[in-house]
Coordinates of C-alpha atoms in Angstrom, one line a residue:
Chain Y
M9 CA 1.7 15.8 16.5
P10 CA -0.5 17.3 13.7
L11 CA -2.8 15.1 13.5
A12 CA -1.8 13.5 10.9
E13 CA 1.1 12.7 11.6
R14 CA -0.1 10.9 14.1
V15 CA 0.2 6.9 12.9
A16 CA 0.6 3.7 14.7
T17 CA 2.2 0.8 13.7
F18 CA 1.9 -2.3 15.5
D19 CA 3.4 -6.0 14.5
N20 CA 0.3 -8.7 14.7
D21 CA 1.9 -12.4 15.2
G22 CA 3.0 -12.9 18.6
T23 CA 2.5 -8.4 19.2
L24 CA -0.9 -8.5 18.8
C25 CA -1.7 -12.2 19.4
C26 CA -0.9 -15.8 20.5
E27 CA 1.8 -17.1 18.4
Q28 CA 2.8 -20.3 19.8
P29 CA 3.2 -23.0 18.5
L30 CA 2.2 -21.7 15.3
Q31 CA 1.1 -18.1 13.9
T32 CA -3.0 -18.7 13.7
Q33 CA -2.1 -19.0 9.4
F34 CA -0.4 -22.2 9.6
F35 CA -3.0 -24.0 11.2
F36 CA -5.0 -22.4 8.8
A37 CA -2.7 -23.7 6.1
F38 CA -2.6 -27.0 7.9
G39 CA -6.1 -27.2 7.7
R40 CA -6.0 -26.1 4.1
V41 CA -3.6 -29.0 3.1
K42 CA -5.8 -31.7 4.6
E43 CA -8.6 -30.1 2.7
L44 CA -7.5 -29.8 -0.7
S45 CA -5.3 -33.0 0.2
A46 CA -8.8 -34.8 0.6
K47 CA -9.8 -34.1 -3.6
D48 CA -5.8 -34.9 -4.4
P49 CA -4.1 -37.4 -3.1
T50 CA -0.7 -37.3 -4.5
M51 CA -0.6 -34.3 -2.3
I52 CA 0.5 -36.6 0.0
E53 CA 3.6 -38.6 -1.7
R54 CA 5.2 -34.7 -1.5
Q55 CA 7.1 -32.7 0.7
P56 CA 6.1 -30.3 2.4
F57 CA 3.1 -31.8 1.6
R58 CA 3.6 -35.2 2.8
A59 CA 5.0 -33.9 7.1
V60 CA 1.6 -31.5 7.5
L61 CA -0.6 -34.7 6.6
E62 CA 1.3 -36.4 8.9
D63 CA 1.7 -33.8 12.0
D64 CA 5.5 -33.8 11.7
Y65 CA 6.5 -30.7 12.3
N66 CA 9.9 -30.8 13.3
T67 CA 10.6 -32.1 9.8
L68 CA 8.7 -29.1 7.7
F69 CA 10.7 -26.9 9.6
G70 CA 13.3 -28.5 9.1
L71 CA 12.5 -28.2 5.0
G72 CA 13.7 -24.8 5.1
K73 CA 12.3 -21.8 4.1
Q74 CA 11.5 -22.6 0.2
A75 CA 9.3 -25.4 2.0
L76 CA 7.3 -22.4 3.9
F77 CA 6.2 -20.6 0.6
E78 CA 5.3 -23.3 -1.0
L79 CA 3.1 -24.0 1.5
A80 CA 1.4 -20.4 1.1
F81 CA 0.7 -21.1 -2.0
A82 CA -1.0 -24.2 -2.1
T83 CA -2.7 -22.8 0.3
H84 CA -3.6 -19.5 -1.0
A85 CA -3.4 -18.5 -4.8
G86 CA -4.9 -20.1 -7.5
I87 CA -8.2 -18.1 -6.5
T88 CA -9.2 -14.4 -6.2
E89 CA -8.9 -12.5 -3.8
E90 CA -12.7 -12.4 -3.1
G91 CA -13.2 -16.7 -2.6
F92 CA -9.8 -16.7 -0.7
E93 CA -11.3 -14.5 1.7
E94 CA -14.3 -16.2 2.6
I95 CA -12.7 -20.6 2.5
A96 CA -10.3 -16.9 5.7
R97 CA -13.6 -16.3 6.6
R98 CA -15.7 -19.9 7.7
W99 CA -11.7 -21.1 9.1
L100 CA -11.4 -19.0 11.3
A101 CA -15.1 -18.4 12.2
T102 CA -14.4 -22.1 14.2
A103 CA -11.2 -22.3 14.4
R104 CA -9.4 -23.6 18.3
H105 CA -6.4 -22.3 19.6
P106 CA -5.4 -26.3 20.9
K107 CA -4.3 -24.9 23.9
F108 CA -6.5 -22.2 24.8
G109 CA -9.5 -23.6 23.7
R110 CA -10.6 -20.3 22.6
L111 CA -11.2 -19.8 18.8
F112 CA -8.3 -18.5 17.3
K113 CA -9.5 -14.6 15.9
E114 CA -9.8 -14.4 20.3
C115 CA -6.9 -15.5 21.2
T116 CA -5.4 -11.7 21.1
Y117 CA -4.0 -9.9 23.5
R118 CA -6.7 -7.7 25.8
P119 CA -4.2 -5.3 27.0
Q120 CA -3.2 -4.2 22.8
V121 CA -6.6 -4.1 21.8
E122 CA -7.2 -1.4 24.7
L123 CA -4.0 0.4 23.7
L124 CA -4.7 0.6 19.9
T125 CA -8.3 2.3 20.8
Y126 CA -6.9 4.9 23.7
L127 CA -4.2 5.2 20.4
R128 CA -7.6 5.9 17.5
E129 CA -9.6 7.7 20.5
N130 CA -6.4 10.0 20.5
G131 CA -6.8 10.3 16.7
F132 CA -3.8 7.6 15.9
K133 CA -3.6 5.9 13.4
T134 CA -3.3 2.4 13.5
Y135 CA -2.2 0.3 11.2
I136 CA -1.1 -3.6 11.5
V137 CA 2.5 -4.7 9.7
S138 CA 3.1 -7.8 10.0
A139 CA 5.3 -10.5 7.8
G140 CA 2.0 -12.7 8.0
G141 CA -0.2 -12.5 4.7
V142 CA -2.0 -9.9 3.8
D143 CA -5.6 -11.3 3.6
F144 CA -5.6 -13.8 6.1
M145 CA -4.6 -10.9 7.8
R146 CA -7.5 -8.6 6.2
A147 CA -9.7 -11.3 7.2
F148 CA -10.3 -10.2 10.8
S149 CA -8.4 -7.7 11.9
D150 CA -11.5 -5.1 12.0
E151 CA -12.9 -7.2 14.4
A152 CA -10.3 -8.3 16.6
Y153 CA -9.1 -4.9 16.7
G154 CA -10.6 -2.6 15.0
V155 CA -8.1 -2.3 11.9
P156 CA -9.8 -1.3 8.8
R157 CA -7.7 -3.9 5.9
E158 CA -6.9 -0.9 4.2
Q159 CA -4.8 -0.5 7.1
V160 CA -3.1 -3.6 7.4
I161 CA 0.0 -4.6 5.4
G162 CA 1.4 -7.6 5.3
S163 CA 4.0 -9.9 3.0
S164 CA 1.8 -10.6 -0.2
V165 CA 1.8 -12.4 -3.8
K166 CA 1.4 -10.7 -6.8
L167 CA -2.0 -10.5 -8.2
R168 CA -3.8 -11.0 -11.9
Y169 CA -6.5 -9.7 -13.5
D170 CA -8.8 -10.9 -14.8
M171 CA -11.7 -10.2 -16.5
K172 CA -14.6 -13.3 -17.2
D173 CA -18.4 -12.7 -18.1
D174 CA -17.6 -9.1 -18.0
R175 CA -16.7 -9.4 -14.1
V176 CA -13.5 -8.6 -13.3
S177 CA -12.1 -10.7 -10.4
L178 CA -8.2 -10.4 -9.2
T179 CA -6.4 -14.2 -8.6
K180 CA -3.6 -14.6 -6.7
L181 CA -1.0 -15.7 -7.8
P182 CA 2.4 -18.8 -6.3
E183 CA 4.9 -16.3 -6.8
L184 CA 6.3 -14.1 -3.9
N185 CA 5.4 -9.7 -4.1
S186 CA 6.8 -8.8 -0.3
F187 CA 8.0 -11.2 2.6
D188 CA 7.0 -8.3 5.1
D189 CA 9.7 -8.5 8.1
R190 CA 12.4 -7.0 8.7
E191 CA 14.0 -3.6 6.8
V192 CA 11.2 -4.8 4.8
K193 CA 8.9 -3.7 6.9
A194 CA 9.5 0.4 7.2
L195 CA 10.2 0.1 3.5
N196 CA 5.9 -0.9 3.3
I197 CA 5.9 1.3 6.2
G198 CA 7.0 4.0 3.2
L199 CA 5.3 3.1 0.4
H200 CA 2.0 2.3 1.9
I201 CA 1.3 5.4 4.4
G202 CA 4.7 6.9 3.8
R203 CA 5.3 8.5 7.2
R204 CA 7.4 7.7 9.3
P205 CA 5.2 6.5 11.8
L206 CA 5.5 7.7 15.5
L207 CA 5.4 4.8 17.9
A208 CA 6.1 0.3 16.6
F209 CA 5.6 -2.0 18.6
G210 CA 7.0 -5.4 17.7
N211 CA 8.2 -8.6 20.0
S212 CA 11.3 -10.2 17.8
D213 CA 14.0 -9.3 15.5
G214 CA 11.8 -9.8 12.8
D215 CA 10.3 -6.5 14.1
L216 CA 13.7 -4.0 14.9
A217 CA 13.5 -2.8 11.4
M218 CA 10.5 0.0 11.9
M219 CA 11.1 0.4 15.8
R220 CA 13.9 1.9 14.5
Y221 CA 12.4 3.4 11.6
A222 CA 9.9 4.9 13.8
K223 CA 12.6 5.7 17.0
S224 CA 14.6 7.3 15.0
G225 CA 12.6 10.2 12.7
L226 CA 12.6 13.7 14.2
G227 CA 10.2 14.8 17.8
P228 CA 8.8 12.5 20.4
R229 CA 8.2 8.6 19.7
L230 CA 8.1 5.7 20.9
A231 CA 9.4 2.1 20.0
L232 CA 8.3 -0.8 22.4
L233 CA 8.9 -4.0 22.1
L234 CA 7.1 -7.5 23.7
H235 CA 9.2 -9.7 25.7
H236 CA 6.8 -13.2 26.6
D237 CA 8.2 -13.8 29.7
D238 CA 4.9 -15.8 31.1
A239 CA 4.6 -19.0 31.0
E240 CA 1.9 -19.3 33.6
R241 CA -0.9 -17.6 31.6
E242 CA 0.7 -17.3 28.4
A243 CA 4.2 -18.7 26.8
A244 CA 7.8 -17.6 28.4
Y245 CA 10.5 -17.5 24.5
D246 CA 12.0 -15.3 23.4
R247 CA 16.0 -16.1 21.1
E248 CA 15.1 -19.8 21.0
F249 CA 12.0 -20.0 18.9
R250 CA 13.2 -20.7 14.9
L251 CA 10.0 -19.3 13.2
S252 CA 10.6 -15.4 14.0
P253 CA 13.7 -15.3 16.9
L254 CA 13.9 -12.1 19.6
S255 CA 17.7 -11.4 20.6
E256 CA 19.3 -8.5 18.6
A257 CA 16.3 -6.2 19.8
L258 CA 16.2 -8.0 23.4
D259 CA 19.9 -7.5 24.3
K260 CA 20.5 -3.5 22.3
A261 CA 16.6 -2.5 23.6
G262 CA 19.0 -0.5 26.5
D263 CA 21.2 0.9 23.0
Y264 CA 18.6 2.0 20.5
G265 CA 16.1 3.1 23.6
I266 CA 13.5 1.4 23.0
T267 CA 10.9 0.0 26.3
V268 CA 11.1 -3.5 26.6
V269 CA 7.1 -4.2 27.6
S270 CA 7.6 -7.4 29.9
M271 CA 4.0 -9.6 29.7
K272 CA 4.3 -11.1 33.2
R273 CA 4.9 -8.1 34.6
D274 CA 3.5 -4.9 32.6
W275 CA 0.1 -6.6 32.3
K276 CA -2.8 -6.8 34.1
G277 CA -4.8 -9.9 31.7
V278 CA -3.5 -10.9 29.5
F279 CA -6.5 -12.8 27.0
Chain E
M30 CA -23.6 0.0 1.8
P31 CA -21.9 -0.3 4.8
L32 CA -19.8 2.3 6.1
A33 CA -16.7 1.0 5.3
E34 CA -17.2 -0.1 1.6
R35 CA -17.3 3.1 1.0
V36 CA -14.4 3.5 -1.0
A37 CA -13.7 5.5 -3.9
T38 CA -10.4 5.3 -5.8
F39 CA -9.6 8.8 -8.7
D40 CA -7.1 9.2 -11.6
N41 CA -5.2 12.5 -10.6
D42 CA -3.7 13.6 -13.7
G43 CA -6.8 15.2 -15.4
T44 CA -9.6 13.6 -13.2
L45 CA -7.9 16.0 -10.6
C46 CA -6.2 18.7 -12.0
C47 CA -4.9 19.7 -15.6
E48 CA -2.4 18.0 -17.7
Q49 CA -2.2 19.3 -20.4
P50 CA 0.5 20.4 -22.8
L51 CA 2.0 17.9 -19.3
Q52 CA 1.0 16.5 -16.7
T53 CA 2.8 18.9 -14.1
Q54 CA 5.4 15.6 -13.1
F55 CA 7.2 16.5 -15.8
F56 CA 7.2 19.6 -15.6
F57 CA 9.0 19.6 -11.9
A58 CA 11.9 17.2 -13.6
F59 CA 12.3 19.0 -16.3
G60 CA 12.8 21.5 -13.5
R61 CA 15.3 18.7 -11.7
V62 CA 17.7 18.3 -15.2
K63 CA 18.2 22.1 -14.9
E64 CA 18.5 22.5 -11.3
L65 CA 21.5 19.5 -11.4
S66 CA 23.2 20.0 -14.9
A67 CA 23.5 23.4 -13.1
K68 CA 26.6 21.0 -10.4
D69 CA 26.8 18.4 -14.1
P70 CA 27.5 19.4 -17.3
T71 CA 28.0 16.5 -19.0
M72 CA 24.4 15.8 -18.5
I73 CA 23.9 17.9 -21.4
E74 CA 25.7 15.9 -23.6
R75 CA 23.2 13.0 -22.5
Q76 CA 19.5 12.3 -23.8
P77 CA 17.4 12.4 -22.7
F78 CA 18.6 15.3 -20.3
R79 CA 20.2 17.1 -23.9
A80 CA 16.4 17.0 -25.1
V81 CA 14.9 19.1 -21.8
L82 CA 17.8 21.4 -21.6
E83 CA 17.3 22.1 -25.5
D84 CA 13.7 22.6 -24.7
D85 CA 12.7 20.2 -27.0
Y86 CA 9.6 18.3 -25.7
N87 CA 9.1 16.5 -29.3
T88 CA 12.3 14.8 -29.2
L89 CA 12.2 13.9 -25.6
F90 CA 8.8 12.1 -26.8
G91 CA 10.4 10.5 -29.2
L92 CA 12.7 8.6 -27.2
G93 CA 10.2 6.2 -25.4
K94 CA 10.3 5.1 -22.6
Q95 CA 12.9 3.5 -21.2
A96 CA 14.0 7.4 -22.1
L97 CA 10.9 8.9 -20.0
F98 CA 12.0 6.2 -16.8
E99 CA 15.9 7.3 -16.9
L100 CA 14.4 11.4 -16.9
A101 CA 12.2 10.3 -13.4
F102 CA 14.9 8.5 -12.0
A103 CA 18.0 11.1 -12.7
T104 CA 15.1 13.4 -11.1
H105 CA 13.4 11.4 -8.4
A106 CA 16.3 9.0 -6.9
G107 CA 19.3 8.9 -5.4
I108 CA 18.0 10.8 -2.4
T109 CA 15.9 9.7 1.2
E110 CA 11.4 9.8 0.5
E111 CA 12.0 11.8 3.2
G112 CA 14.9 14.8 1.3
F113 CA 12.2 14.0 -2.1
E114 CA 9.8 15.6 -0.1
E115 CA 11.1 19.0 0.9
I116 CA 12.3 19.6 -2.9
A117 CA 8.8 18.8 -4.8
R118 CA 6.9 21.2 -1.7
R119 CA 9.2 23.8 -2.6
W120 CA 9.2 23.6 -6.5
L121 CA 5.5 23.6 -5.8
A122 CA 5.2 26.1 -4.1
T123 CA 6.3 28.8 -6.3
A124 CA 5.5 26.8 -10.2
R125 CA 3.0 28.0 -12.0
H126 CA 1.4 27.1 -14.4
P127 CA 2.1 27.8 -18.7
K128 CA -0.6 29.0 -20.1
F129 CA -2.9 29.5 -17.0
G130 CA -0.7 31.8 -15.0
R131 CA -2.0 29.7 -11.8
L132 CA 0.4 27.5 -9.0
F133 CA 1.1 23.9 -10.7
K134 CA -1.1 22.4 -8.1
E135 CA -3.8 25.2 -7.8
C136 CA -5.0 23.2 -11.2
T137 CA -7.5 21.0 -9.9
Y138 CA -11.3 20.8 -10.9
R139 CA -13.4 23.0 -8.0
P140 CA -16.2 20.4 -9.3
Q141 CA -14.3 17.6 -8.5
V142 CA -12.9 19.4 -4.9
E143 CA -16.3 19.7 -4.7
L144 CA -17.0 15.6 -5.4
L145 CA -14.1 14.6 -3.6
T146 CA -15.9 16.3 -0.3
Y147 CA -19.0 15.2 -0.9
L148 CA -18.0 11.8 -0.3
R149 CA -15.3 12.4 2.5
E150 CA -19.3 14.0 3.6
N151 CA -20.6 10.6 3.0
G152 CA -18.4 9.1 4.8
F153 CA -16.4 7.9 1.8
K154 CA -12.4 7.1 1.4
T155 CA -11.5 8.9 -1.1
Y156 CA -7.9 7.8 -2.2
I157 CA -5.7 8.7 -5.6
V158 CA -4.3 5.5 -8.0
S159 CA -2.4 7.5 -10.8
A160 CA 0.5 6.6 -12.8
G161 CA 2.1 10.0 -11.5
G162 CA 5.2 9.3 -8.3
V163 CA 3.7 8.6 -5.4
D164 CA 5.9 10.7 -3.9
F165 CA 5.9 14.0 -5.3
M166 CA 1.4 13.7 -5.6
R167 CA 2.0 12.8 -1.5
A168 CA 3.7 16.2 -1.8
F169 CA 0.8 17.8 -1.9
S170 CA -2.9 15.7 -1.8
D171 CA -4.0 17.2 1.8
E172 CA -3.3 20.7 0.7
A173 CA -5.4 20.1 -2.9
Y174 CA -7.2 17.6 -2.8
G175 CA -7.4 16.4 0.8
V176 CA -6.4 13.4 0.8
P177 CA -4.2 12.4 3.2
R178 CA -0.8 10.9 2.3
E179 CA -1.0 7.6 2.8
Q180 CA -4.5 7.4 0.5
V181 CA -2.2 7.7 -2.3
I182 CA -1.7 5.6 -4.6
G183 CA 0.9 5.8 -7.4
S184 CA 4.5 5.0 -9.6
S185 CA 7.4 4.3 -7.4
V186 CA 10.7 3.3 -7.2
K187 CA 12.4 0.9 -5.1
L188 CA 13.8 1.6 -1.4
R189 CA 16.0 1.1 0.2
Y190 CA 16.5 1.1 4.3
D191 CA 19.6 3.2 5.7
M192 CA 21.4 3.4 8.2
K193 CA 23.4 5.9 8.8
D194 CA 24.0 7.6 13.2
D195 CA 21.7 5.6 14.4
R196 CA 19.6 7.5 12.4
V197 CA 17.5 5.7 9.0
S198 CA 16.3 6.9 6.4
L199 CA 14.8 5.4 3.0
T200 CA 16.3 6.0 -0.1
K201 CA 14.8 6.4 -3.7
L202 CA 16.7 4.0 -6.0
P203 CA 17.7 4.0 -9.7
E204 CA 15.1 1.2 -10.1
L205 CA 11.0 0.6 -10.9
N206 CA 9.0 -0.3 -8.0
S207 CA 5.0 -0.4 -9.9
F208 CA 4.3 1.2 -13.2
D209 CA 0.0 2.5 -11.4
D210 CA -0.9 1.8 -15.0
R211 CA -4.3 -0.2 -16.4
E212 CA -4.5 -3.8 -14.6
V213 CA -2.4 -1.9 -12.3
K214 CA -4.5 0.2 -11.6
A215 CA -6.7 -2.5 -10.1
L216 CA -3.8 -5.0 -8.5
N217 CA -2.1 -2.3 -6.7
I218 CA -5.9 -1.7 -5.0
G219 CA -5.8 -4.9 -4.6
L220 CA -3.2 -4.8 -2.9
H221 CA -2.9 -1.0 -0.8
I222 CA -7.3 -1.0 0.0
G223 CA -8.6 -4.6 -0.1
R224 CA -12.0 -3.1 -1.1
R225 CA -12.9 -3.3 -3.9
P226 CA -14.0 0.4 -4.6
L227 CA -17.5 1.6 -5.2
L228 CA -17.1 4.0 -7.3
A229 CA -13.6 5.4 -9.4
F230 CA -12.9 8.4 -11.0
G231 CA -11.2 8.0 -14.7
N232 CA -9.9 10.5 -17.3
S233 CA -7.8 8.2 -20.1
D234 CA -8.2 4.2 -20.6
G235 CA -4.7 4.1 -18.2
D236 CA -7.9 3.6 -15.6
L237 CA -10.1 1.5 -17.8
A238 CA -9.1 -1.6 -16.2
M239 CA -9.8 1.0 -12.2
M240 CA -13.3 1.5 -13.5
R241 CA -14.3 -2.3 -14.2
Y242 CA -12.9 -3.3 -11.8
A243 CA -15.3 -0.7 -9.5
K244 CA -18.3 -1.2 -11.5
S245 CA -18.1 -4.9 -11.6
G246 CA -18.8 -5.4 -8.0
L247 CA -21.7 -6.2 -6.5
G248 CA -25.1 -3.5 -5.1
P249 CA -24.7 -0.4 -6.4
R250 CA -21.3 0.9 -8.6
L251 CA -20.5 3.8 -10.3
A252 CA -17.7 5.3 -12.9
L253 CA -17.3 8.0 -14.6
L254 CA -15.3 9.7 -17.4
L255 CA -14.7 13.4 -17.9
H256 CA -13.7 13.5 -20.9
H257 CA -11.8 16.9 -22.1
D258 CA -13.7 18.4 -24.2
D259 CA -13.2 22.2 -23.9
A260 CA -11.8 24.3 -26.2
E261 CA -12.2 27.9 -24.2
R262 CA -12.0 27.3 -20.3
E263 CA -8.9 24.2 -20.6
A264 CA -8.3 21.9 -23.7
A265 CA -10.1 19.5 -26.0
Y266 CA -8.2 16.6 -26.8
D267 CA -8.5 12.5 -25.8
R268 CA -7.7 9.6 -28.2
E269 CA -4.4 12.2 -29.4
F270 CA -2.7 12.9 -26.8
R271 CA 0.4 9.9 -26.5
L272 CA 1.0 10.7 -23.8
S273 CA -2.5 8.7 -22.0
P274 CA -4.2 9.0 -25.0
L275 CA -8.5 8.5 -23.9
S276 CA -10.1 5.9 -26.5
E277 CA -11.1 3.1 -26.2
A278 CA -12.9 3.9 -22.4
L279 CA -14.5 6.4 -24.4
D280 CA -15.7 4.0 -27.6
K281 CA -16.8 1.7 -25.0
A282 CA -18.3 3.6 -22.2
G283 CA -22.1 2.3 -22.8
D284 CA -21.5 -0.7 -22.9
Y285 CA -19.4 -1.2 -20.2
G286 CA -22.0 0.9 -17.6
I287 CA -19.6 4.1 -17.4
T288 CA -21.1 7.0 -17.1
V289 CA -19.5 9.5 -19.7
V290 CA -18.7 13.2 -17.8
S291 CA -18.9 16.3 -20.1
M292 CA -16.0 19.3 -19.1
K293 CA -17.9 21.4 -21.6
R294 CA -21.9 20.9 -20.9
D295 CA -21.5 19.1 -16.7
W296 CA -18.5 21.3 -15.4
K297 CA -20.5 24.8 -14.3
G298 CA -16.5 26.3 -13.7
V299 CA -13.7 24.3 -14.3
F300 CA -10.7 26.0 -11.8

């Protein structure tokens, strides 16, 4: 394939790094709620913050999608992009995974980092296309995966152009711009990249549209699906993970020409 | 500056290529209206198509912004991204500038192409950030400027994910997604690139927000404004060009730390 066409897109949570028991960004958001509530004691009176402050995740995830967006906006918006970056980097420098004990930003999968490197060595541009927040992922994508900020596509809030003392900044607003999941992943690839990927790698039904978009282009194509079937080394889950279930993509992988990668069978190491 | 930070953003029309008497994309749209009207004879009964079919540009540009969007949607939407690409490439292969006689895609400024090359040779990623339609610019950006499709940010319509015979395509809808002008240029840089450019180059007030965003970052920065003051070799215009006037950026360039480039004085050659 011509060099210019060599584009590969990877989901992040569960594809490049551990998303159990929750996606890393939730831990970050919970930490932010705890920080913010120290300055605003009324937060504990309101959901979804009360559930977070009481570590009551069952209630939290029962509150529905809107509550999760409120959580994201309260913890990710109202600050400049550059201010957010600093907060996220500070958190990532010390926050550790509750089960594995290592830094969250080091809970990345070694075979995937090797694959990203291999693709780049063969002229590919590697992109992240994830439902995770774009600014949060940009705070570690280069260090963790060698993927530069400008090759990260994610969920985003609207931005506001501010001018203060002759200095321009972009402020993150509590309003959704794009929820980068399912069909929207393909649409955002069209908008941001403008090329159909040759390779797409995902791990849930949220990645199916992107995989089918990649797979149904002309010429050789590869769609890969990571199946978490390794309770010993990481976690075993698929359709029951309510934050990001894997069901249709697993059942129909054969029909859709998607290659299933078994963590247990195919990976020599995990982290 | 660290290699990763070396990002330069360029406006397209009037900055990298000739935009007189009209931006290239208008000529493309007019050609499309003539093609489409051959299949739909009722088009001549409706504005803005009637004005186009009668070559009555004075009426056309008096119809206001909405009419221009209708023109864009009718000629750029309702087809897949890949189908549009083919139509745009076919037109660009033969369409010539009415004054200069050369192909539109060759009405690019030689000093700018040299600057883009120089920047890339020094580790910069060069981006186009323009109010022009993203898909139209992507059809020639690599050939004309060496800027790959994924480094083109422009105005865009919303896309729809379609599945037909097990093949996914993205269809361009007649609904605006982003009009990439003025402050929106800075916001889209935040969304797509996630870095503040070290260098921004424009030629109109539509580029001022992007130039000020670049210029007001920390460390060394460069904001450049091309002034079209060369009636002999190209065109002399600024505040009176109603499709894209240059007024505030020229008057305040000194205050804002913007370097004005005179086409007449500073450029040895133009095309």
